[in-house]
Coordinates of C-alpha atoms in Angstrom, one line a residue:
Chain A
M1 CA 38.5 -27.7 -61.1
T2 CA 37.5 -24.4 -62.7
V3 CA 34.4 -22.7 -61.5
P4 CA 32.6 -19.7 -63.1
A5 CA 31.7 -16.7 -61.0
R6 CA 28.2 -17.4 -59.4
G7 CA 28.0 -20.7 -61.1
F8 CA 27.2 -24.0 -59.5
L9 CA 28.8 -27.4 -59.8
L10 CA 27.1 -30.7 -60.0
L11 CA 29.2 -33.5 -58.7
R12 CA 28.4 -37.1 -58.0
G13 CA 30.0 -39.8 -56.0
R14 CA 29.4 -43.1 -54.3
L15 CA 30.4 -43.6 -50.7
G16 CA 33.1 -46.1 -50.2
R17 CA 34.2 -46.0 -53.9
V18 CA 35.7 -42.6 -54.1
P19 CA 39.5 -42.4 -53.7
A20 CA 40.6 -40.8 -50.5
L21 CA 37.1 -41.2 -49.0
G22 CA 36.3 -44.0 -46.7
R23 CA 39.3 -46.1 -47.5
S24 CA 41.5 -45.4 -44.5
T25 CA 41.9 -48.1 -42.0
A26 CA 44.6 -46.4 -40.0
P27 CA 43.6 -46.3 -36.3
P28 CA 43.4 -42.9 -34.8
V29 CA 45.9 -41.7 -32.2
R30 CA 43.8 -41.7 -29.1
A31 CA 44.2 -41.0 -25.4
P32 CA 43.0 -43.7 -23.1
G33 CA 39.6 -43.6 -21.6
G34 CA 37.0 -44.4 -24.3
P35 CA 35.4 -42.5 -27.1
R36 CA 34.5 -39.3 -25.2
S37 CA 37.9 -38.8 -23.5
A38 CA 40.6 -36.6 -25.0
F39 CA 41.2 -37.5 -28.6
R40 CA 44.8 -36.4 -29.0
G41 CA 46.5 -36.1 -32.4
F42 CA 50.0 -35.4 -31.1
R43 CA 51.7 -33.2 -28.5
S44 CA 54.3 -30.7 -29.6
S45 CA 57.6 -32.2 -28.9
G46 CA 58.5 -31.8 -25.2
V47 CA 57.6 -28.2 -24.8
R48 CA 55.7 -27.7 -21.5
H49 CA 52.3 -25.9 -21.5
E50 CA 51.8 -26.1 -25.2
A51 CA 48.4 -27.0 -26.5
V52 CA 47.3 -30.5 -27.5
I53 CA 47.1 -30.1 -31.3
I54 CA 44.0 -31.9 -32.4
S55 CA 44.5 -33.7 -35.7
G56 CA 41.3 -33.3 -37.6
T57 CA 42.9 -35.5 -40.3
E58 CA 43.4 -38.4 -37.9
M59 CA 40.0 -37.9 -36.3
A60 CA 38.4 -37.8 -39.8
K61 CA 40.1 -41.0 -40.8
H62 CA 38.7 -42.7 -37.8
I63 CA 35.2 -41.4 -38.5
Q64 CA 35.5 -42.4 -42.2
K65 CA 36.4 -45.9 -41.0
E66 CA 33.2 -45.9 -38.9
I67 CA 31.2 -44.7 -41.9
K68 CA 32.8 -47.3 -44.2
Q69 CA 31.8 -50.0 -41.8
G70 CA 28.3 -48.4 -41.6
V71 CA 28.0 -48.4 -45.4
E72 CA 29.2 -52.0 -45.7
S73 CA 26.8 -53.3 -43.1
W74 CA 24.0 -51.3 -44.7
I75 CA 24.7 -52.8 -48.1
S76 CA 25.0 -56.3 -46.6
L77 CA 21.4 -56.0 -45.6
G78 CA 20.4 -55.7 -49.3
N79 CA 20.2 -51.9 -49.4
R80 CA 21.6 -49.6 -52.2
R81 CA 25.0 -48.0 -51.7
P82 CA 24.5 -44.4 -50.5
H83 CA 25.0 -41.8 -53.2
L84 CA 26.1 -38.2 -52.8
S85 CA 25.2 -35.4 -55.2
I86 CA 26.8 -31.9 -54.8
I87 CA 25.4 -28.6 -56.1
L88 CA 27.8 -25.7 -55.5
V89 CA 26.3 -22.2 -55.8
G90 CA 28.5 -19.1 -56.0
D91 CA 32.2 -18.5 -56.1
N92 CA 33.3 -18.5 -52.5
P93 CA 36.9 -19.9 -52.4
A94 CA 36.1 -21.6 -49.1
S95 CA 33.2 -23.5 -50.7
H96 CA 35.5 -24.5 -53.5
T97 CA 38.1 -25.8 -51.2
Y98 CA 35.4 -27.8 -49.4
V99 CA 34.1 -29.3 -52.6
R100 CA 37.5 -29.9 -54.1
N101 CA 38.3 -31.9 -51.1
K102 CA 35.2 -33.9 -51.6
I103 CA 35.3 -35.1 -55.2
R104 CA 37.6 -34.1 -58.0
A105 CA 35.2 -33.7 -60.9
A106 CA 32.9 -30.9 -61.9
S107 CA 30.6 -29.4 -64.5
A108 CA 29.4 -25.8 -64.6
V109 CA 26.0 -24.2 -65.3
D110 CA 24.3 -20.8 -64.8
H111 CA 23.7 -18.8 -61.6
V112 CA 20.7 -19.6 -59.5
D113 CA 19.5 -18.3 -56.1
E114 CA 21.2 -20.0 -53.2
R115 CA 18.2 -20.2 -50.9
T116 CA 15.9 -21.5 -53.7
I117 CA 18.5 -24.3 -54.4
C118 CA 18.8 -25.2 -50.8
N119 CA 15.0 -25.5 -50.4
G120 CA 14.7 -27.2 -53.7
I121 CA 16.5 -30.3 -52.4
A122 CA 14.3 -32.8 -50.5
P123 CA 15.1 -32.1 -46.8
E124 CA 15.7 -35.9 -46.2
K125 CA 18.5 -35.8 -48.9
D126 CA 19.9 -32.4 -47.9
V127 CA 23.2 -33.7 -46.5
D128 CA 24.6 -30.2 -46.2
G129 CA 21.8 -29.3 -43.8
F130 CA 20.9 -26.0 -45.5
H131 CA 17.3 -26.7 -46.3
I132 CA 14.9 -24.5 -44.2
I133 CA 13.4 -27.6 -42.6
N134 CA 16.8 -28.8 -41.5
I135 CA 17.7 -25.4 -40.2
G136 CA 14.3 -25.2 -38.4
R137 CA 14.8 -28.6 -36.8
L138 CA 18.3 -27.8 -35.8
C139 CA 17.1 -24.6 -34.1
L140 CA 14.3 -26.5 -32.3
D141 CA 16.8 -29.1 -31.0
Q142 CA 15.3 -31.8 -33.1
H143 CA 17.2 -34.5 -35.0
S144 CA 18.2 -33.1 -38.3
L145 CA 20.9 -33.2 -41.0
I146 CA 23.3 -30.7 -39.4
P147 CA 25.6 -28.5 -41.6
A148 CA 28.8 -30.5 -41.9
T149 CA 31.2 -27.8 -40.6
A150 CA 29.1 -27.2 -37.4
S151 CA 28.9 -30.9 -37.0
A152 CA 32.7 -31.2 -37.4
V153 CA 33.3 -28.6 -34.6
W154 CA 30.8 -30.5 -32.4
E155 CA 32.5 -33.8 -33.0
I156 CA 36.0 -32.3 -32.4
I157 CA 34.8 -30.9 -29.1
T158 CA 33.0 -34.0 -27.8
R159 CA 35.5 -36.6 -29.1
T160 CA 38.4 -34.6 -27.6
G161 CA 36.6 -34.5 -24.3
I162 CA 36.5 -30.7 -24.1
Q163 CA 33.9 -29.7 -21.5
T164 CA 31.2 -27.2 -22.5
F165 CA 28.5 -27.6 -19.8
G166 CA 28.3 -24.2 -18.0
K167 CA 31.4 -23.0 -19.7
N168 CA 32.0 -19.8 -21.6
V169 CA 32.2 -20.3 -25.4
V170 CA 32.8 -17.6 -28.0
V171 CA 31.7 -18.2 -31.6
A172 CA 33.3 -15.6 -33.9
G173 CA 31.3 -15.6 -37.0
R174 CA 27.5 -15.7 -37.6
S175 CA 27.2 -17.3 -41.1
K176 CA 24.2 -19.5 -41.5
N177 CA 26.1 -22.6 -42.4
V178 CA 28.9 -22.3 -39.8
G179 CA 28.7 -19.7 -37.0
M180 CA 25.0 -19.8 -36.4
P181 CA 24.6 -23.6 -36.3
I182 CA 27.7 -23.9 -34.1
A183 CA 26.3 -21.4 -31.6
M184 CA 23.0 -23.3 -31.7
L185 CA 24.6 -26.6 -31.0
L186 CA 26.7 -25.3 -28.1
H187 CA 24.2 -23.2 -26.1
T188 CA 21.3 -25.7 -26.2
D189 CA 20.1 -28.3 -23.7
G190 CA 22.1 -31.5 -23.3
E191 CA 18.8 -33.3 -22.5
H192 CA 16.9 -32.4 -25.7
E193 CA 16.1 -34.7 -28.6
R194 CA 19.3 -33.5 -30.3
P195 CA 21.6 -32.8 -27.3
G196 CA 23.4 -29.5 -27.1
G197 CA 26.5 -28.3 -25.2
D198 CA 24.8 -26.4 -22.4
A199 CA 27.4 -23.7 -22.7
T200 CA 27.0 -19.9 -22.2
V201 CA 27.6 -18.8 -25.8
T202 CA 28.7 -15.4 -27.1
I203 CA 28.1 -14.8 -30.8
A204 CA 30.6 -12.2 -32.2
H205 CA 30.8 -11.0 -35.8
R206 CA 32.2 -8.3 -38.1
Y207 CA 30.6 -5.5 -36.1
T208 CA 32.0 -6.7 -32.8
P209 CA 34.7 -4.2 -31.9
K210 CA 38.1 -5.8 -31.6
E211 CA 38.5 -4.8 -27.9
Q212 CA 35.1 -6.2 -27.2
L213 CA 35.9 -9.5 -28.9
K214 CA 39.1 -9.7 -26.8
T215 CA 37.1 -9.1 -23.6
H216 CA 35.0 -12.1 -24.5
T217 CA 37.7 -14.4 -25.8
Q218 CA 39.7 -13.8 -22.6
L219 CA 36.8 -15.1 -20.6
A220 CA 36.3 -18.1 -22.9
D221 CA 36.9 -21.7 -22.2
V222 CA 36.3 -22.5 -25.8
I223 CA 36.9 -20.2 -28.8
I224 CA 35.5 -21.2 -32.2
V225 CA 36.6 -18.8 -34.9
A226 CA 35.0 -18.8 -38.4
A227 CA 35.6 -15.2 -39.5
G228 CA 37.8 -15.5 -42.5
I229 CA 40.5 -13.2 -41.1
P230 CA 44.1 -14.5 -40.7
K231 CA 45.5 -14.0 -37.2
L232 CA 42.2 -12.6 -35.9
I233 CA 42.9 -14.6 -32.7
T234 CA 46.2 -13.7 -31.1
S235 CA 47.7 -15.2 -27.9
D236 CA 46.9 -12.2 -25.8
M237 CA 43.2 -12.9 -26.5
V238 CA 43.3 -16.5 -25.3
K239 CA 42.9 -17.7 -21.7
E240 CA 45.6 -20.1 -20.5
G241 CA 44.3 -23.7 -21.2
A242 CA 41.4 -22.7 -23.5
A243 CA 40.4 -24.8 -26.4
V244 CA 40.7 -23.0 -29.8
I245 CA 38.9 -24.4 -32.8
D246 CA 39.9 -22.8 -36.0
V247 CA 37.4 -22.9 -38.8
G248 CA 39.1 -20.2 -40.9
I249 CA 40.2 -20.9 -44.5
N250 CA 42.4 -18.2 -45.9
Y251 CA 44.9 -18.2 -48.7
V252 CA 47.8 -15.8 -48.0
H253 CA 51.1 -15.0 -49.6
D254 CA 54.0 -16.6 -47.8
P255 CA 57.0 -14.2 -48.0
V256 CA 59.4 -17.0 -47.2
T257 CA 58.5 -19.4 -50.0
G258 CA 56.9 -16.8 -52.3
K259 CA 53.9 -19.1 -52.7
T260 CA 50.3 -19.0 -51.6
K261 CA 49.5 -21.0 -48.4
L262 CA 46.4 -22.0 -46.5
V263 CA 46.0 -20.5 -43.0
G264 CA 43.2 -20.3 -40.5
D265 CA 41.9 -17.4 -38.4
V266 CA 44.3 -18.1 -35.4
D267 CA 47.9 -17.1 -34.9
F268 CA 48.7 -20.8 -34.5
E269 CA 52.3 -20.7 -33.5
A270 CA 51.7 -18.2 -30.7
V271 CA 48.3 -19.4 -29.5
K272 CA 49.4 -23.1 -29.3
K273 CA 51.8 -22.0 -26.5
K274 CA 48.9 -20.8 -24.4
A275 CA 45.9 -22.9 -25.4
G276 CA 45.0 -26.2 -23.9
F277 CA 43.7 -27.6 -27.2
I278 CA 44.1 -26.2 -30.7
T279 CA 43.2 -27.4 -34.2
P280 CA 45.6 -26.6 -37.0
V281 CA 44.8 -25.3 -40.5
P282 CA 45.1 -27.3 -42.7
G283 CA 44.4 -30.7 -41.0
G284 CA 41.9 -29.6 -38.4
V285 CA 38.3 -28.8 -39.1
G286 CA 38.6 -29.2 -42.9
P287 CA 39.0 -33.0 -43.1
M288 CA 36.5 -33.4 -40.3
T289 CA 33.9 -31.4 -42.3
V290 CA 34.3 -33.9 -45.2
A291 CA 33.9 -36.8 -42.8
M292 CA 30.7 -35.3 -41.4
L293 CA 29.3 -34.8 -44.8
L294 CA 29.8 -38.5 -45.5
K295 CA 28.2 -39.3 -42.1
N296 CA 25.2 -37.2 -43.1
T297 CA 25.0 -39.1 -46.4
L298 CA 24.9 -42.3 -44.6
L299 CA 22.3 -41.0 -42.2
A300 CA 20.2 -39.8 -45.1
A301 CA 20.6 -43.2 -47.0
K302 CA 19.5 -45.1 -43.9
K303 CA 16.5 -42.7 -43.4
I304 CA 17.3 -42.4 -39.7
I305 CA 16.1 -38.8 -39.4
Y306 CA 13.3 -38.6 -41.9
Chain B
M1 CA -10.5 -19.3 -17.3
T2 CA -9.9 -22.8 -16.0
V3 CA -7.4 -25.0 -17.9
P4 CA -6.9 -28.8 -17.5
A5 CA -3.4 -30.0 -17.1
R6 CA -1.8 -30.6 -20.6
G7 CA -5.0 -29.5 -22.3
F8 CA -5.3 -26.9 -24.9
L9 CA -7.8 -24.1 -25.3
L10 CA -9.5 -23.0 -28.5
L11 CA -10.3 -19.3 -28.5
R12 CA -11.5 -17.1 -31.3
G13 CA -11.8 -13.4 -31.8
R14 CA -12.0 -10.7 -34.4
L15 CA -9.5 -7.9 -34.5
G16 CA -11.0 -4.5 -33.8
R17 CA -14.1 -6.0 -32.2
V18 CA -12.6 -7.5 -29.0
P19 CA -12.9 -5.3 -25.9
A20 CA -9.6 -4.0 -24.7
L21 CA -8.0 -4.8 -28.1
G22 CA -7.4 -2.1 -30.7
R23 CA -9.9 0.4 -29.2
S24 CA -7.4 2.7 -27.5
T25 CA -7.1 6.1 -29.0
A26 CA -4.9 7.6 -26.2
P27 CA -1.7 9.0 -27.7
P28 CA 1.6 7.5 -26.4
V29 CA 3.8 9.5 -24.2
R30 CA 6.8 10.1 -26.4
A31 CA 10.1 11.9 -26.4
P32 CA 10.7 14.3 -29.2
G33 CA 12.7 13.2 -32.3
G34 CA 10.5 10.9 -34.3
P35 CA 9.5 7.3 -34.2
R36 CA 12.9 5.7 -33.6
S37 CA 13.9 8.1 -30.8
A38 CA 13.6 7.3 -27.1
F39 CA 10.0 6.2 -26.4
R40 CA 9.6 7.3 -22.8
G41 CA 6.8 6.1 -20.7
F42 CA 7.6 8.3 -17.7
R43 CA 10.5 9.2 -15.5
S44 CA 10.5 8.4 -11.8
S45 CA 9.7 11.6 -10.1
G46 CA 12.7 13.9 -9.8
V47 CA 15.3 11.3 -8.7
R48 CA 18.6 11.8 -10.6
H49 CA 20.2 8.8 -12.5
E50 CA 17.1 6.6 -12.3
A51 CA 16.2 4.7 -15.4
V52 CA 13.7 5.7 -18.0
I53 CA 10.8 3.4 -17.2
I54 CA 9.5 2.1 -20.6
S55 CA 5.8 1.8 -20.5
G56 CA 4.9 -1.3 -22.5
T57 CA 1.3 -0.5 -21.9
E58 CA 1.5 2.9 -23.5
M59 CA 3.7 1.7 -26.4
A60 CA 1.2 -1.2 -26.9
K61 CA -1.7 1.2 -27.1
H62 CA 0.1 3.2 -29.7
I63 CA 0.8 0.0 -31.8
Q64 CA -2.8 -1.2 -31.3
K65 CA -3.9 2.1 -32.7
E66 CA -1.6 1.6 -35.7
I67 CA -3.1 -1.9 -36.1
K68 CA -6.6 -0.6 -35.8
Q69 CA -5.9 1.9 -38.6
G70 CA -4.3 -0.9 -40.6
V71 CA -7.4 -3.2 -40.1
E72 CA -9.9 -0.4 -41.1
S73 CA -7.9 0.5 -44.2
W74 CA -7.6 -3.2 -45.1
I75 CA -11.4 -3.7 -44.7
S76 CA -12.2 -0.5 -46.6
L77 CA -10.6 -2.0 -49.6
G78 CA -13.2 -4.8 -49.6
N79 CA -11.2 -7.4 -47.6
R80 CA -12.5 -9.6 -44.8
R81 CA -11.8 -8.5 -41.2
P82 CA -8.7 -10.4 -39.9
H83 CA -9.6 -13.3 -37.5
L84 CA -7.5 -14.7 -34.8
S85 CA -7.7 -18.3 -33.5
I86 CA -5.8 -19.5 -30.5
I87 CA -4.8 -23.0 -29.5
L88 CA -3.1 -23.3 -26.1
V89 CA -1.2 -26.5 -25.4
G90 CA 0.0 -27.4 -21.9
D91 CA -0.5 -25.8 -18.4
N92 CA 2.3 -23.2 -18.2
P93 CA 1.0 -20.3 -16.1
A94 CA 2.9 -17.8 -18.2
S95 CA 1.1 -19.1 -21.3
H96 CA -2.2 -18.7 -19.5
T97 CA -1.5 -15.2 -18.6
Y98 CA -0.6 -14.5 -22.1
V99 CA -3.8 -16.0 -23.5
R100 CA -6.0 -14.6 -20.7
N101 CA -4.8 -11.2 -21.8
K102 CA -5.7 -11.9 -25.4
I103 CA -9.3 -13.1 -25.2
R104 CA -11.5 -14.0 -22.2
A105 CA -13.2 -17.1 -23.5
A106 CA -12.1 -20.8 -23.6
S107 CA -13.0 -24.3 -24.3
A108 CA -10.9 -27.4 -23.3
V109 CA -9.9 -30.5 -25.2
D110 CA -7.4 -33.5 -24.7
H111 CA -3.5 -33.3 -24.7
V112 CA -1.7 -33.2 -28.0
D113 CA 2.0 -32.9 -28.9
E114 CA 3.1 -29.3 -28.9
R115 CA 5.4 -29.5 -31.9
T116 CA 2.7 -31.4 -33.9
I117 CA 0.2 -28.7 -33.2
C118 CA 2.7 -25.9 -34.1
N119 CA 3.5 -27.6 -37.4
G120 CA -0.1 -28.5 -38.0
I121 CA -1.0 -24.8 -38.5
A122 CA -0.5 -23.4 -41.9
P123 CA 2.8 -21.3 -41.7
E124 CA 1.1 -18.3 -43.3
K125 CA -1.6 -18.3 -40.5
D126 CA 0.8 -19.1 -37.7
V127 CA 0.7 -15.8 -35.9
D128 CA 2.6 -17.1 -32.9
G129 CA 5.6 -17.8 -35.2
F130 CA 6.1 -21.3 -33.8
H131 CA 5.8 -23.3 -37.1
I132 CA 9.1 -24.9 -38.2
I133 CA 9.0 -22.8 -41.4
N134 CA 8.6 -19.6 -39.5
I135 CA 11.4 -20.6 -37.1
G136 CA 13.6 -21.6 -40.0
R137 CA 12.9 -18.3 -41.9
L138 CA 13.6 -16.3 -38.7
C139 CA 16.9 -18.1 -38.2
L140 CA 17.8 -17.5 -41.9
D141 CA 17.1 -13.7 -41.5
Q142 CA 14.1 -14.0 -43.9
H143 CA 10.8 -12.3 -43.4
S144 CA 8.6 -14.4 -41.2
L145 CA 5.9 -14.3 -38.6
I146 CA 8.1 -13.7 -35.5
P147 CA 7.1 -15.1 -32.1
A148 CA 5.3 -12.2 -30.4
T149 CA 7.4 -11.9 -27.3
A150 CA 10.6 -11.7 -29.3
S151 CA 9.0 -9.2 -31.5
A152 CA 7.8 -7.2 -28.5
V153 CA 11.4 -7.0 -27.2
W154 CA 12.6 -6.0 -30.6
E155 CA 10.0 -3.2 -30.9
I156 CA 10.7 -2.0 -27.4
I157 CA 14.4 -1.7 -28.1
T158 CA 14.0 0.0 -31.5
R159 CA 11.1 2.3 -30.7
T160 CA 12.9 3.4 -27.5
G161 CA 16.0 4.2 -29.6
I162 CA 18.3 1.8 -27.6
Q163 CA 21.4 1.1 -29.6
T164 CA 22.4 -2.4 -30.3
F165 CA 25.0 -2.1 -33.2
G166 CA 28.3 -3.5 -31.9
K167 CA 27.0 -3.5 -28.4
N168 CA 27.1 -6.2 -25.8
V169 CA 23.7 -7.9 -25.2
V170 CA 22.9 -10.6 -22.7
V171 CA 19.9 -12.8 -23.3
A172 CA 19.2 -14.8 -20.1
G173 CA 16.9 -17.7 -21.2
R174 CA 17.1 -20.0 -24.2
S175 CA 13.4 -21.0 -24.7
K176 CA 12.4 -21.6 -28.3
N177 CA 9.6 -19.0 -28.3
V178 CA 11.4 -16.3 -26.3
G179 CA 15.1 -16.4 -25.6
M180 CA 16.3 -18.1 -28.8
P181 CA 14.4 -15.8 -31.2
I182 CA 15.4 -12.7 -29.3
A183 CA 19.1 -13.8 -29.5
M184 CA 18.5 -14.5 -33.2
L185 CA 17.0 -11.0 -33.9
L186 CA 19.7 -9.2 -32.0
H187 CA 22.9 -10.8 -33.2
T188 CA 22.0 -10.9 -36.9
D189 CA 22.9 -8.5 -39.8
G190 CA 21.1 -5.1 -40.0
E191 CA 21.3 -5.3 -43.8
H192 CA 19.6 -8.7 -44.3
E193 CA 16.1 -9.3 -45.6
R194 CA 14.7 -9.2 -42.1
P195 CA 17.1 -6.7 -40.3
G196 CA 18.9 -7.8 -37.1
G197 CA 20.4 -5.8 -34.3
D198 CA 24.1 -6.4 -35.1
A199 CA 24.9 -6.9 -31.4
T200 CA 27.4 -9.2 -29.8
V201 CA 25.0 -11.5 -28.1
T202 CA 25.6 -13.8 -25.1
I203 CA 23.1 -16.5 -24.5
A204 CA 22.8 -17.5 -20.8
H205 CA 20.5 -20.1 -19.3
R206 CA 19.9 -22.4 -16.3
Y207 CA 23.3 -23.9 -16.5
T208 CA 25.1 -20.6 -16.6
P209 CA 26.8 -20.3 -13.2
K210 CA 25.5 -17.2 -11.3
E211 CA 28.9 -15.6 -11.1
Q212 CA 29.5 -16.2 -14.8
L213 CA 26.1 -14.6 -15.6
K214 CA 27.1 -11.6 -13.5
T215 CA 30.4 -11.2 -15.4
H216 CA 28.4 -11.0 -18.6
T217 CA 25.6 -8.8 -17.4
Q218 CA 28.2 -6.3 -16.0
L219 CA 29.6 -6.0 -19.5
A220 CA 26.2 -5.7 -21.1
D221 CA 24.7 -2.6 -22.7
V222 CA 21.4 -4.4 -23.0
I223 CA 20.1 -7.2 -20.7
I224 CA 17.1 -9.2 -21.7
V225 CA 15.9 -11.6 -19.0
A226 CA 13.4 -14.4 -19.7
A227 CA 14.4 -16.9 -17.1
G228 CA 11.3 -17.1 -14.8
I229 CA 13.3 -16.4 -11.6
P230 CA 12.3 -13.4 -9.5
K231 CA 15.1 -11.0 -8.7
L232 CA 17.6 -13.0 -10.9
I233 CA 19.0 -9.6 -12.0
T234 CA 20.1 -7.5 -9.1
S235 CA 21.6 -4.0 -9.3
D236 CA 25.2 -5.2 -8.7
M237 CA 24.9 -7.1 -12.0
V238 CA 23.9 -4.1 -14.1
K239 CA 26.3 -1.6 -15.7
E240 CA 25.4 2.1 -15.1
G241 CA 23.1 3.2 -17.9
A242 CA 22.3 -0.2 -19.3
A243 CA 18.9 -1.1 -20.8
V244 CA 17.1 -3.8 -18.9
I245 CA 14.2 -5.6 -20.6
D246 CA 12.3 -7.8 -18.2
V247 CA 10.3 -10.7 -19.9
G248 CA 9.8 -12.6 -16.6
I249 CA 6.3 -13.6 -15.5
N250 CA 6.3 -14.8 -11.9
Y251 CA 3.5 -15.0 -9.3
V252 CA 4.9 -14.5 -5.8
H253 CA 3.4 -14.2 -2.4
D254 CA 3.5 -10.5 -1.2
P255 CA 4.2 -10.6 2.6
V256 CA 2.8 -7.0 2.9
T257 CA -0.6 -7.6 1.4
G258 CA -0.8 -11.3 1.9
K259 CA -1.8 -11.7 -1.7
T260 CA -0.2 -13.1 -4.8
K261 CA 1.4 -10.5 -7.1
L262 CA 3.0 -10.5 -10.5
V263 CA 6.7 -9.8 -10.7
G264 CA 9.4 -10.1 -13.4
D265 CA 13.0 -11.5 -13.2
V266 CA 14.5 -8.1 -12.3
D267 CA 14.9 -6.5 -8.8
F268 CA 13.0 -3.5 -10.3
E269 CA 13.2 -1.0 -7.4
A270 CA 17.0 -1.4 -7.1
V271 CA 17.9 -1.8 -10.7
K272 CA 15.9 1.2 -11.9
K273 CA 18.3 3.4 -9.9
K274 CA 21.2 2.2 -12.0
A275 CA 19.9 1.3 -15.4
G276 CA 19.4 3.8 -18.2
F277 CA 16.2 2.1 -19.4
I278 CA 14.0 -0.5 -17.7
T279 CA 10.7 -2.2 -18.4
P280 CA 8.3 -2.8 -15.5
V281 CA 6.3 -6.0 -14.8
P282 CA 3.4 -5.8 -15.2
G283 CA 3.0 -3.1 -17.9
G284 CA 6.2 -3.7 -19.9
V285 CA 6.8 -6.6 -22.3
G286 CA 3.4 -8.2 -21.6
P287 CA 1.1 -5.7 -23.3
M288 CA 3.6 -5.3 -26.1
T289 CA 3.4 -9.1 -26.7
V290 CA -0.3 -8.9 -27.1
A291 CA 0.1 -5.9 -29.5
M292 CA 2.7 -7.8 -31.6
L293 CA 0.4 -10.8 -31.8
L294 CA -2.3 -8.6 -33.3
K295 CA 0.3 -7.1 -35.7
N296 CA 1.2 -10.6 -36.8
T297 CA -2.5 -11.3 -37.3
L298 CA -2.8 -8.3 -39.6
L299 CA 0.4 -9.3 -41.4
A300 CA -1.0 -12.8 -42.0
A301 CA -4.4 -11.5 -43.1
K302 CA -2.8 -9.1 -45.6
K303 CA -0.6 -12.0 -46.8
I304 CA 2.5 -9.7 -46.7
I305 CA 5.0 -12.5 -45.8
Y306 CA 3.6 -15.5 -47.6

């Protein structure tokens, strides 16, 4: 898929018919105790005190299976199969990775303003959740189509059984499609129309001094990092047993293989020895984001929110 | 002003013609160094290390004078005098105080849904900034009509010259018209369309354990408290020299006088000995909120945002 600088891509697909989407039937690896208990991908072999590595890939397969069932049952009632259209604005590599993982086809056109595009989509069809009405509803704790990455983090936390009520959470990153909505989901009221995490949330960003960030992460029960900086979170910054959710997508040169490799924002090998839960990159938030986009597509098709 | 439970009030007024609004010509007490330097109400007499007490009343008079000049210059160009209409939903005493301070006239009607009312107002006339479009724009760092209390806190901070860039800020309270928009203004990017404070912001609320709140406030350079709990913030919770902005409105029984008195959320007498800046209640955020509502009215009349 080639993408021009500041171009956007128009992609189309049908839920349940796209290869690698919605076809998995493999059961998730799951700890006992029902859907809200710890959803465990696998434990690192035999080493004590290492983090539970949350497999976003496995969790996403499970959710895609749920969605597939939802689609089939929706169609069986005589409804049209849900369709997904994608418009990609700009040349952010992370966006490209995200879209490349969705559907492998593209066509390019000229640059347009990102906000105009987001608001130009009907809010009830805006499965990315970037329309101002969806952002407004999200921030008012109303049901909305929630940006897929934020939704992915939320699902990872709740399905794994990570507690947030009255806990310290650090969100490193304040982007409007990731950091901000994650902070919004986690600090808000569990009893509202769209329940929140009831956590005490600290929002950090590029102008947070590193030592100040460390002070906050050392207090945190949950650290969510979406900063785009490899190894921003090191083990000295993490409290023993904390949950670490890595939203970072960074391509770095691997001196061992000489090739480019994908890494997150967390020093994974070191932090996993101290954290209670950790998501890997790749195979953590990424596949879950794709799953949540499909979930939004089904929600939109069924007109559940609007 | 009597208000039925869950009723709403319809009040009308004209800017520049309402007694106690926009008529003050008294100059503000101001420290040297221009508009963004420390705006000092008065210093407690002679005691070393006591906080600068920020007079919201004086600052509001200054802003109302600016608005009055703005209104007169707007009218002199042949435009209509800006009008303000107020609809009050519910029976929250704080809302009543706020409205009572705006205009002293009222008429009552039946209960209606708060969100429906907020969204029923044209966003360009929604001077309270509660319409979903204004909330959405606020959260996307676009120009918007900002909820007056949040705007009041922002103006107090910037006009006093309190630094927020890369600083620790605690916002205690997550209401949609006060805590949430304050947190939004303070954590966001100073370079965006609607500039933010670039602070590291911690959002605390009713489910934040008291000891956890204390841990955060002790780290904070700026504490903004909008919790509705008298003496929630005590001097042991405040870092030497911190700025403390008290948004609380609480009516408590005064054992000395036997009467009801208005207090904020801060143990004012003790905290002022430790803080660098502090706002009193009454005479702090309250009058500034009224001033910012009038500023929004002028902005709306001049169609500057929409």
